[in-house]
Amino acid sequence: YVFADGSTVQVYDIFNPLPEFMRAADAIFVDPPWNKINLNTFYTKAETPPVADYDAFYHRLFECIGEIKPAVTYVEVGKQYLAEFILALKKLYKHVTFYNSSYYHKRDNLCYVIRGSGKAKKPNLDCMDEEDIIKWICANEDYTCIGDLCMGRGLVGLHAHINGRRFVGTELNHKRLSVLLERINEYEHMKGEENHGNESVCRR
């Protein structure tokens, strides 16, 4: 699906060749499955045969990031593979740091967000919920197009769109991509109603 501003999303299996449009991303935020169990669930929900080897998956993920060559990359991960993901980003970037985070706005749901960049910069994101980090990135990072290789329900695409920024993304499960399209349509509908209301006030 291609949006009016050129933002593009596609149903895609990461083991296939990287879609050319993903190379437009000069920033990335990705929240991949965190371990083999999550990965197999990810494939099962997409009605696709499960992948047995998690190491092959995450190596392919970082291979894709290396092909895209974004100026900055954020990767969300659980504790189990935190060290491996940090090392993988260090192969791509000079400066790597990580933040303590949480998901679903519950402090007990612990996770980590790793940032890799060619420049020494450390935004103050520690202990923020993942969604708040995504909001901050989409509003404040220096980028022209943000990418997400595991879009899920599309928080990265939604918040990029809200900030008037272009995005590209892939997702294995077409039902999840549909959620992103619905969210953007709802946002545009609400914005249209607000603008109509403001016009009515001006007429008075």
JSON list of C-alpha atoms in Angstrom, two decimals:
[
{"chain": "A", "resi": 1, "resn": "TYR", "atom": "CA", "xyz": [0.00, 0.00, 0.00]},
{"chain": "A", "resi": 2, "resn": "VAL", "atom": "CA", "xyz": [1.39, 3.39, -1.00]},
{"chain": "A", "resi": 3, "resn": "PHE", "atom": "CA", "xyz": [0.15, 6.53, 0.76]},
{"chain": "A", "resi": 4, "resn": "ALA", "atom": "CA", "xyz": [-0.21, 9.96, -0.83]},
{"chain": "A", "resi": 5, "resn": "ASP", "atom": "CA", "xyz": [3.14, 11.15, 0.57]},
{"chain": "A", "resi": 6, "resn": "GLY", "atom": "CA", "xyz": [4.99, 8.09, -0.74]},
{"chain": "A", "resi": 7, "resn": "SER", "atom": "CA", "xyz": [4.98, 6.20, 2.55]},
{"chain": "A", "resi": 8, "resn": "THR", "atom": "CA", "xyz": [4.86, 2.50, 1.71]},
{"chain": "A", "resi": 9, "resn": "VAL", "atom": "CA", "xyz": [4.02, -0.73, 3.54]},
{"chain": "A", "resi": 10, "resn": "GLN", "atom": "CA", "xyz": [4.09, -4.31, 2.31]},
{"chain": "A", "resi": 11, "resn": "VAL", "atom": "CA", "xyz": [3.39, -7.83, 3.53]},
{"chain": "A", "resi": 12, "resn": "TYR", "atom": "CA", "xyz": [6.85, -9.39, 3.61]},
{"chain": "A", "resi": 13, "resn": "ASP", "atom": "CA", "xyz": [8.84, -12.29, 5.03]},
{"chain": "A", "resi": 14, "resn": "ILE", "atom": "CA", "xyz": [12.22, -11.09, 6.25]},
{"chain": "A", "resi": 15, "resn": "PHE", "atom": "CA", "xyz": [13.98, -14.11, 4.69]},
{"chain": "A", "resi": 16, "resn": "ASN", "atom": "CA", "xyz": [13.05, -12.83, 1.22]},
{"chain": "A", "resi": 17, "resn": "PRO", "atom": "CA", "xyz": [15.11, -10.18, -0.61]},
{"chain": "A", "resi": 18, "resn": "LEU", "atom": "CA", "xyz": [14.70, -6.73, 0.94]},
{"chain": "A", "resi": 19, "resn": "PRO", "atom": "CA", "xyz": [12.05, -4.60, -0.83]},
{"chain": "A", "resi": 20, "resn": "GLU", "atom": "CA", "xyz": [13.71, -1.71, -2.62]},
{"chain": "A", "resi": 21, "resn": "PHE", "atom": "CA", "xyz": [11.47, 0.93, -0.99]},
{"chain": "A", "resi": 22, "resn": "MET", "atom": "CA", "xyz": [12.91, 0.04, 2.44]},
{"chain": "A", "resi": 23, "resn": "ARG", "atom": "CA", "xyz": [16.23, 1.57, 1.39]},
{"chain": "A", "resi": 24, "resn": "ALA", "atom": "CA", "xyz": [14.61, 5.01, 1.61]},
{"chain": "A", "resi": 25, "resn": "ALA", "atom": "CA", "xyz": [14.69, 4.80, 5.42]},
{"chain": "A", "resi": 26, "resn": "ASP", "atom": "CA", "xyz": [17.36, 6.95, 7.07]},
{"chain": "A", "resi": 27, "resn": "ALA", "atom": "CA", "xyz": [16.07, 6.00, 10.53]},
{"chain": "A", "resi": 28, "resn": "ILE", "atom": "CA", "xyz": [14.68, 2.73, 11.86]},
{"chain": "A", "resi": 29, "resn": "PHE", "atom": "CA", "xyz": [12.70, 1.61, 14.87]},
{"chain": "A", "resi": 30, "resn": "VAL", "atom": "CA", "xyz": [11.98, -2.11, 14.96]},
{"chain": "A", "resi": 31, "resn": "ASP", "atom": "CA", "xyz": [10.40, -4.35, 17.60]},
{"chain": "A", "resi": 32, "resn": "PRO", "atom": "CA", "xyz": [11.07, -7.89, 16.35]},
{"chain": "A", "resi": 33, "resn": "PRO", "atom": "CA", "xyz": [10.07, -11.13, 18.10]},
{"chain": "A", "resi": 34, "resn": "TRP", "atom": "CA", "xyz": [12.36, -11.45, 21.11]},
{"chain": "A", "resi": 35, "resn": "ASN", "atom": "CA", "xyz": [13.02, -15.21, 21.12]},
{"chain": "A", "resi": 36, "resn": "LYS", "atom": "CA", "xyz": [12.15, -18.50, 19.38]},
{"chain": "A", "resi": 37, "resn": "ILE", "atom": "CA", "xyz": [8.75, -18.86, 21.09]},
{"chain": "A", "resi": 38, "resn": "ASN", "atom": "CA", "xyz": [7.72, -15.30, 20.10]},
{"chain": "A", "resi": 39, "resn": "LEU", "atom": "CA", "xyz": [9.02, -15.90, 16.58]},
{"chain": "A", "resi": 40, "resn": "ASN", "atom": "CA", "xyz": [7.03, -19.09, 16.05]},
{"chain": "A", "resi": 41, "resn": "THR", "atom": "CA", "xyz": [3.90, -17.38, 17.41]},
{"chain": "A", "resi": 42, "resn": "PHE", "atom": "CA", "xyz": [4.56, -14.51, 15.01]},
{"chain": "A", "resi": 43, "resn": "TYR", "atom": "CA", "xyz": [4.62, -16.91, 12.04]},
{"chain": "A", "resi": 44, "resn": "THR", "atom": "CA", "xyz": [1.69, -19.02, 13.26]},
{"chain": "A", "resi": 45, "resn": "LYS", "atom": "CA", "xyz": [-0.58, -15.96, 13.59]},
{"chain": "A", "resi": 46, "resn": "ALA", "atom": "CA", "xyz": [0.37, -15.01, 10.05]},
{"chain": "A", "resi": 47, "resn": "GLU", "atom": "CA", "xyz": [-0.65, -18.52, 8.95]},
{"chain": "A", "resi": 48, "resn": "THR", "atom": "CA", "xyz": [2.90, -19.18, 7.76]},
{"chain": "A", "resi": 49, "resn": "PRO", "atom": "CA", "xyz": [5.05, -22.23, 8.67]},
{"chain": "A", "resi": 50, "resn": "PRO", "atom": "CA", "xyz": [7.10, -21.43, 11.81]},
{"chain": "A", "resi": 51, "resn": "VAL", "atom": "CA", "xyz": [10.82, -20.76, 11.57]},
{"chain": "A", "resi": 52, "resn": "ALA", "atom": "CA", "xyz": [12.87, -23.11, 13.74]},
{"chain": "A", "resi": 53, "resn": "ASP", "atom": "CA", "xyz": [16.08, -21.09, 14.04]},
{"chain": "A", "resi": 54, "resn": "TYR", "atom": "CA", "xyz": [15.84, -17.81, 15.96]},
{"chain": "A", "resi": 55, "resn": "ASP", "atom": "CA", "xyz": [19.53, -17.02, 15.45]},
{"chain": "A", "resi": 56, "resn": "ALA", "atom": "CA", "xyz": [18.99, -17.12, 11.67]},
{"chain": "A", "resi": 57, "resn": "PHE", "atom": "CA", "xyz": [16.07, -14.70, 12.08]},
{"chain": "A", "resi": 58, "resn": "TYR", "atom": "CA", "xyz": [17.86, -12.06, 14.07]},
{"chain": "A", "resi": 59, "resn": "HIS", "atom": "CA", "xyz": [21.01, -12.31, 11.95]},
{"chain": "A", "resi": 60, "resn": "ARG", "atom": "CA", "xyz": [18.82, -11.70, 8.89]},
{"chain": "A", "resi": 61, "resn": "LEU", "atom": "CA", "xyz": [17.17, -8.75, 10.65]},
{"chain": "A", "resi": 62, "resn": "PHE", "atom": "CA", "xyz": [20.52, -7.05, 11.22]},
{"chain": "A", "resi": 63, "resn": "GLU", "atom": "CA", "xyz": [21.61, -7.96, 7.70]},
{"chain": "A", "resi": 64, "resn": "CYS", "atom": "CA", "xyz": [18.58, -6.03, 6.41]},
{"chain": "A", "resi": 65, "resn": "ILE", "atom": "CA", "xyz": [19.47, -3.05, 8.62]},
{"chain": "A", "resi": 66, "resn": "GLY", "atom": "CA", "xyz": [22.99, -3.20, 7.19]},
{"chain": "A", "resi": 67, "resn": "GLU", "atom": "CA", "xyz": [21.56, -3.15, 3.65]},
{"chain": "A", "resi": 68, "resn": "ILE", "atom": "CA", "xyz": [19.36, -0.14, 4.43]},
{"chain": "A", "resi": 69, "resn": "LYS", "atom": "CA", "xyz": [22.20, 1.79, 6.13]},
{"chain": "A", "resi": 70, "resn": "PRO", "atom": "CA", "xyz": [20.04, 4.18, 8.20]},
{"chain": "A", "resi": 71, "resn": "ALA", "atom": "CA", "xyz": [21.79, 6.98, 10.07]},
{"chain": "A", "resi": 72, "resn": "VAL", "atom": "CA", "xyz": [20.18, 5.82, 13.32]},
{"chain": "A", "resi": 73, "resn": "THR", "atom": "CA", "xyz": [18.54, 2.57, 14.39]},
{"chain": "A", "resi": 74, "resn": "TYR", "atom": "CA", "xyz": [16.49, 1.69, 17.45]},
{"chain": "A", "resi": 75, "resn": "VAL", "atom": "CA", "xyz": [15.80, -1.99, 18.26]},
{"chain": "A", "resi": 76, "resn": "GLU", "atom": "CA", "xyz": [13.48, -3.15, 21.03]},
{"chain": "A", "resi": 77, "resn": "VAL", "atom": "CA", "xyz": [14.31, -6.46, 22.73]},
{"chain": "A", "resi": 78, "resn": "GLY", "atom": "CA", "xyz": [13.81, -8.50, 25.90]},
{"chain": "A", "resi": 79, "resn": "LYS", "atom": "CA", "xyz": [16.59, -9.47, 28.30]},
{"chain": "A", "resi": 80, "resn": "GLN", "atom": "CA", "xyz": [17.32, -12.88, 26.73]},
{"chain": "A", "resi": 81, "resn": "TYR", "atom": "CA", "xyz": [18.96, -11.52, 23.57]},
{"chain": "A", "resi": 82, "resn": "LEU", "atom": "CA", "xyz": [19.97, -8.05, 24.80]},
{"chain": "A", "resi": 83, "resn": "ALA", "atom": "CA", "xyz": [23.72, -8.76, 24.65]},
{"chain": "A", "resi": 84, "resn": "GLU", "atom": "CA", "xyz": [23.51, -10.34, 21.20]},
{"chain": "A", "resi": 85, "resn": "PHE", "atom": "CA", "xyz": [21.53, -7.41, 19.81]},
{"chain": "A", "resi": 86, "resn": "ILE", "atom": "CA", "xyz": [23.96, -4.87, 21.29]},
{"chain": "A", "resi": 87, "resn": "LEU", "atom": "CA", "xyz": [26.89, -6.70, 19.65]},
{"chain": "A", "resi": 88, "resn": "ALA", "atom": "CA", "xyz": [25.02, -6.87, 16.34]},
{"chain": "A", "resi": 89, "resn": "LEU", "atom": "CA", "xyz": [24.42, -3.11, 16.39]},
{"chain": "A", "resi": 90, "resn": "LYS", "atom": "CA", "xyz": [28.05, -2.45, 17.34]},
{"chain": "A", "resi": 91, "resn": "LYS", "atom": "CA", "xyz": [29.05, -4.09, 14.06]},
{"chain": "A", "resi": 92, "resn": "LEU", "atom": "CA", "xyz": [26.99, -1.46, 12.23]},
{"chain": "A", "resi": 93, "resn": "TYR", "atom": "CA", "xyz": [27.45, 1.67, 14.34]},
{"chain": "A", "resi": 94, "resn": "LYS", "atom": "CA", "xyz": [30.24, 3.45, 16.19]},
{"chain": "A", "resi": 95, "resn": "HIS", "atom": "CA", "xyz": [27.99, 4.59, 19.04]},
{"chain": "A", "resi": 96, "resn": "VAL", "atom": "CA", "xyz": [25.58, 2.15, 20.71]},
{"chain": "A", "resi": 97, "resn": "THR", "atom": "CA", "xyz": [23.63, 2.63, 23.92]},
{"chain": "A", "resi": 98, "resn": "PHE", "atom": "CA", "xyz": [20.53, 1.07, 25.44]},
{"chain": "A", "resi": 99, "resn": "TYR", "atom": "CA", "xyz": [17.62, 2.19, 27.56]},
{"chain": "A", "resi": 100, "resn": "ASN", "atom": "CA", "xyz": [15.50, 0.47, 30.18]},
{"chain": "A", "resi": 101, "resn": "SER", "atom": "CA", "xyz": [11.94, 0.49, 28.93]},
{"chain": "A", "resi": 102, "resn": "SER", "atom": "CA", "xyz": [8.52, -1.13, 29.34]},
{"chain": "A", "resi": 103, "resn": "TYR", "atom": "CA", "xyz": [5.61, -2.03, 27.09]},
{"chain": "A", "resi": 104, "resn": "TYR", "atom": "CA", "xyz": [1.81, -1.65, 27.24]},
{"chain": "A", "resi": 105, "resn": "HIS", "atom": "CA", "xyz": [2.40, 1.15, 29.77]},
{"chain": "A", "resi": 106, "resn": "LYS", "atom": "CA", "xyz": [2.99, -1.37, 32.57]},
{"chain": "A", "resi": 107, "resn": "ARG", "atom": "CA", "xyz": [6.21, -0.96, 34.55]},
{"chain": "A", "resi": 108, "resn": "ASP", "atom": "CA", "xyz": [6.42, -4.68, 35.26]},
{"chain": "A", "resi": 109, "resn": "ASN", "atom": "CA", "xyz": [6.61, -5.40, 31.51]},
{"chain": "A", "resi": 110, "resn": "LEU", "atom": "CA", "xyz": [10.34, -4.83, 31.22]},
{"chain": "A", "resi": 111, "resn": "CYS", "atom": "CA", "xyz": [12.18, -4.50, 27.93]},
{"chain": "A", "resi": 112, "resn": "TYR", "atom": "CA", "xyz": [15.10, -2.60, 26.42]},
{"chain": "A", "resi": 113, "resn": "VAL", "atom": "CA", "xyz": [15.52, -0.23, 23.49]},
{"chain": "A", "resi": 114, "resn": "ILE", "atom": "CA", "xyz": [18.98, -0.15, 21.90]},
{"chain": "A", "resi": 115, "resn": "ARG", "atom": "CA", "xyz": [20.13, 2.86, 19.86]},
{"chain": "A", "resi": 116, "resn": "GLY", "atom": "CA", "xyz": [22.87, 2.71, 17.26]},
{"chain": "A", "resi": 117, "resn": "SER", "atom": "CA", "xyz": [24.24, 5.77, 15.44]},
{"chain": "A", "resi": 118, "resn": "GLY", "atom": "CA", "xyz": [27.33, 7.11, 13.77]},
{"chain": "A", "resi": 119, "resn": "LYS", "atom": "CA", "xyz": [27.18, 10.19, 16.00]},
{"chain": "A", "resi": 120, "resn": "ALA", "atom": "CA", "xyz": [27.68, 10.38, 19.76]},
{"chain": "A", "resi": 121, "resn": "LYS", "atom": "CA", "xyz": [24.23, 11.33, 20.99]},
{"chain": "A", "resi": 122, "resn": "LYS", "atom": "CA", "xyz": [22.16, 9.95, 23.85]},
{"chain": "A", "resi": 123, "resn": "PRO", "atom": "CA", "xyz": [18.57, 11.21, 24.03]},
{"chain": "A", "resi": 124, "resn": "ASN", "atom": "CA", "xyz": [17.02, 11.09, 27.51]},
{"chain": "A", "resi": 125, "resn": "LEU", "atom": "CA", "xyz": [14.72, 8.10, 26.96]},
{"chain": "A", "resi": 126, "resn": "ASP", "atom": "CA", "xyz": [15.54, 5.88, 29.94]},
{"chain": "A", "resi": 127, "resn": "CYS", "atom": "CA", "xyz": [12.58, 4.30, 31.76]},
{"chain": "A", "resi": 128, "resn": "MET", "atom": "CA", "xyz": [10.07, 5.53, 29.17]},
{"chain": "A", "resi": 129, "resn": "ASP", "atom": "CA", "xyz": [7.40, 3.19, 27.79]},
{"chain": "A", "resi": 130, "resn": "GLU", "atom": "CA", "xyz": [8.14, 1.87, 24.29]},
{"chain": "A", "resi": 131, "resn": "GLU", "atom": "CA", "xyz": [5.21, 3.77, 22.78]},
{"chain": "A", "resi": 132, "resn": "ASP", "atom": "CA", "xyz": [6.41, 7.03, 24.30]},
{"chain": "A", "resi": 133, "resn": "ILE", "atom": "CA", "xyz": [9.89, 6.35, 22.90]},
{"chain": "A", "resi": 134, "resn": "ILE", "atom": "CA", "xyz": [8.38, 5.78, 19.45]},
{"chain": "A", "resi": 135, "resn": "LYS", "atom": "CA", "xyz": [6.43, 9.04, 19.75]},
{"chain": "A", "resi": 136, "resn": "TRP", "atom": "CA", "xyz": [9.62, 10.89, 20.71]},
{"chain": "A", "resi": 137, "resn": "ILE", "atom": "CA", "xyz": [11.63, 9.36, 17.87]},
{"chain": "A", "resi": 138, "resn": "CYS", "atom": "CA", "xyz": [8.98, 10.13, 15.24]},
{"chain": "A", "resi": 139, "resn": "ALA", "atom": "CA", "xyz": [8.71, 13.73, 16.44]},
{"chain": "A", "resi": 140, "resn": "ASN", "atom": "CA", "xyz": [12.35, 14.55, 17.27]},
{"chain": "A", "resi": 141, "resn": "GLU", "atom": "CA", "xyz": [14.92, 12.40, 15.46]},
{"chain": "A", "resi": 142, "resn": "ASP", "atom": "CA", "xyz": [16.57, 13.93, 12.40]},
{"chain": "A", "resi": 143, "resn": "TYR", "atom": "CA", "xyz": [15.21, 11.87, 9.51]},
{"chain": "A", "resi": 144, "resn": "THR", "atom": "CA", "xyz": [13.31, 12.16, 6.25]},
{"chain": "A", "resi": 145, "resn": "CYS", "atom": "CA", "xyz": [11.82, 8.63, 6.27]},
{"chain": "A", "resi": 146, "resn": "ILE", "atom": "CA", "xyz": [11.58, 6.16, 9.15]},
{"chain": "A", "resi": 147, "resn": "GLY", "atom": "CA", "xyz": [11.45, 2.41, 8.57]},
{"chain": "A", "resi": 148, "resn": "ASP", "atom": "CA", "xyz": [10.17, -0.59, 10.51]},
{"chain": "A", "resi": 149, "resn": "LEU", "atom": "CA", "xyz": [10.90, -4.17, 9.41]},
{"chain": "A", "resi": 150, "resn": "CYS", "atom": "CA", "xyz": [8.38, -5.72, 11.84]},
{"chain": "A", "resi": 151, "resn": "MET", "atom": "CA", "xyz": [5.54, -3.18, 11.84]},
{"chain": "A", "resi": 152, "resn": "GLY", "atom": "CA", "xyz": [3.01, -5.10, 13.88]},
{"chain": "A", "resi": 153, "resn": "ARG", "atom": "CA", "xyz": [-0.01, -2.83, 14.30]},
{"chain": "A", "resi": 154, "resn": "GLY", "atom": "CA", "xyz": [1.99, 0.11, 13.04]},
{"chain": "A", "resi": 155, "resn": "LEU", "atom": "CA", "xyz": [2.86, 2.47, 15.91]},
{"chain": "A", "resi": 156, "resn": "VAL", "atom": "CA", "xyz": [5.93, 3.70, 14.03]},
{"chain": "A", "resi": 157, "resn": "GLY", "atom": "CA", "xyz": [3.92, 4.40, 10.87]},
{"chain": "A", "resi": 158, "resn": "LEU", "atom": "CA", "xyz": [1.07, 6.03, 12.78]},
{"chain": "A", "resi": 159, "resn": "HIS", "atom": "CA", "xyz": [3.26, 8.43, 14.79]},
{"chain": "A", "resi": 160, "resn": "ALA", "atom": "CA", "xyz": [5.40, 9.28, 11.77]},
{"chain": "A", "resi": 161, "resn": "HIS", "atom": "CA", "xyz": [2.19, 10.13, 9.90]},
{"chain": "A", "resi": 162, "resn": "ILE", "atom": "CA", "xyz": [0.88, 12.23, 12.80]},
{"chain": "A", "resi": 163, "resn": "ASN", "atom": "CA", "xyz": [4.12, 14.23, 12.67]},
{"chain": "A", "resi": 164, "resn": "GLY", "atom": "CA", "xyz": [3.86, 14.69, 8.91]},
{"chain": "A", "resi": 165, "resn": "ARG", "atom": "CA", "xyz": [6.85, 12.43, 8.25]},
{"chain": "A", "resi": 166, "resn": "ARG", "atom": "CA", "xyz": [7.25, 9.69, 5.65]},
{"chain": "A", "resi": 167, "resn": "PHE", "atom": "CA", "xyz": [7.58, 6.03, 6.65]},
{"chain": "A", "resi": 168, "resn": "VAL", "atom": "CA", "xyz": [8.22, 2.64, 5.09]},
{"chain": "A", "resi": 169, "resn": "GLY", "atom": "CA", "xyz": [7.60, -0.74, 6.61]},
{"chain": "A", "resi": 170, "resn": "THR", "atom": "CA", "xyz": [7.09, -4.45, 6.26]},
{"chain": "A", "resi": 171, "resn": "GLU", "atom": "CA", "xyz": [5.04, -6.95, 8.23]},
{"chain": "A", "resi": 172, "resn": "LEU", "atom": "CA", "xyz": [4.46, -10.68, 7.83]},
{"chain": "A", "resi": 173, "resn": "ASN", "atom": "CA", "xyz": [0.83, -10.58, 8.97]},
{"chain": "A", "resi": 174, "resn": "HIS", "atom": "CA", "xyz": [-1.49, -8.71, 6.60]},
{"chain": "A", "resi": 175, "resn": "LYS", "atom": "CA", "xyz": [-4.13, -8.39, 9.35]},
{"chain": "A", "resi": 176, "resn": "ARG", "atom": "CA", "xyz": [-1.73, -6.31, 11.43]},
{"chain": "A", "resi": 177, "resn": "LEU", "atom": "CA", "xyz": [-0.99, -4.01, 8.52]},
{"chain": "A", "resi": 178, "resn": "SER", "atom": "CA", "xyz": [-4.74, -3.51, 8.13]},
{"chain": "A", "resi": 179, "resn": "VAL", "atom": "CA", "xyz": [-4.81, -2.14, 11.69]},
{"chain": "A", "resi": 180, "resn": "LEU", "atom": "CA", "xyz": [-2.27, 0.53, 10.68]},
{"chain": "A", "resi": 181, "resn": "LEU", "atom": "CA", "xyz": [-4.37, 1.56, 7.68]},
{"chain": "A", "resi": 182, "resn": "GLU", "atom": "CA", "xyz": [-7.48, 1.80, 9.89]},
{"chain": "A", "resi": 183, "resn": "ARG", "atom": "CA", "xyz": [-5.62, 3.88, 12.49]},
{"chain": "A", "resi": 184, "resn": "ILE", "atom": "CA", "xyz": [-4.37, 6.35, 9.90]},
{"chain": "A", "resi": 185, "resn": "ASN", "atom": "CA", "xyz": [-7.85, 6.61, 8.34]},
{"chain": "A", "resi": 186, "resn": "GLU", "atom": "CA", "xyz": [-9.35, 7.26, 11.79]},
{"chain": "A", "resi": 187, "resn": "TYR", "atom": "CA", "xyz": [-6.71, 9.91, 12.53]},
{"chain": "A", "resi": 188, "resn": "GLU", "atom": "CA", "xyz": [-7.38, 11.67, 9.21]},
{"chain": "A", "resi": 189, "resn": "HIS", "atom": "CA", "xyz": [-11.13, 11.52, 9.83]},
{"chain": "A", "resi": 190, "resn": "MET", "atom": "CA", "xyz": [-10.76, 13.04, 13.31]},
{"chain": "A", "resi": 191, "resn": "LYS", "atom": "CA", "xyz": [-8.40, 15.72, 11.98]},
{"chain": "A", "resi": 192, "resn": "GLY", "atom": "CA", "xyz": [-10.91, 16.53, 9.25]},
{"chain": "A", "resi": 193, "resn": "GLU", "atom": "CA", "xyz": [-13.69, 16.92, 11.81]},
{"chain": "A", "resi": 194, "resn": "GLU", "atom": "CA", "xyz": [-11.51, 19.20, 13.96]},
{"chain": "A", "resi": 195, "resn": "ASN", "atom": "CA", "xyz": [-10.66, 21.37, 10.96]},
{"chain": "A", "resi": 196, "resn": "HIS", "atom": "CA", "xyz": [-14.34, 21.56, 10.01]},
{"chain": "A", "resi": 197, "resn": "GLY", "atom": "CA", "xyz": [-15.18, 22.61, 13.56]},
{"chain": "A", "resi": 198, "resn": "ASN", "atom": "CA", "xyz": [-12.50, 25.32, 13.51]},
{"chain": "A", "resi": 199, "resn": "GLU", "atom": "CA", "xyz": [-13.85, 26.62, 10.19]},
{"chain": "A", "resi": 200, "resn": "SER", "atom": "CA", "xyz": [-17.34, 26.83, 11.72]},
{"chain": "A", "resi": 201, "resn": "VAL", "atom": "CA", "xyz": [-15.99, 28.87, 14.63]},
{"chain": "A", "resi": 202, "resn": "CYS", "atom": "CA", "xyz": [-14.23, 31.22, 12.20]},
{"chain": "A", "resi": 203, "resn": "ARG", "atom": "CA", "xyz": [-17.44, 31.78, 10.26]},
{"chain": "A", "resi": 204, "resn": "ARG", "atom": "CA", "xyz": [-19.18, 32.95, 13.44]}
]
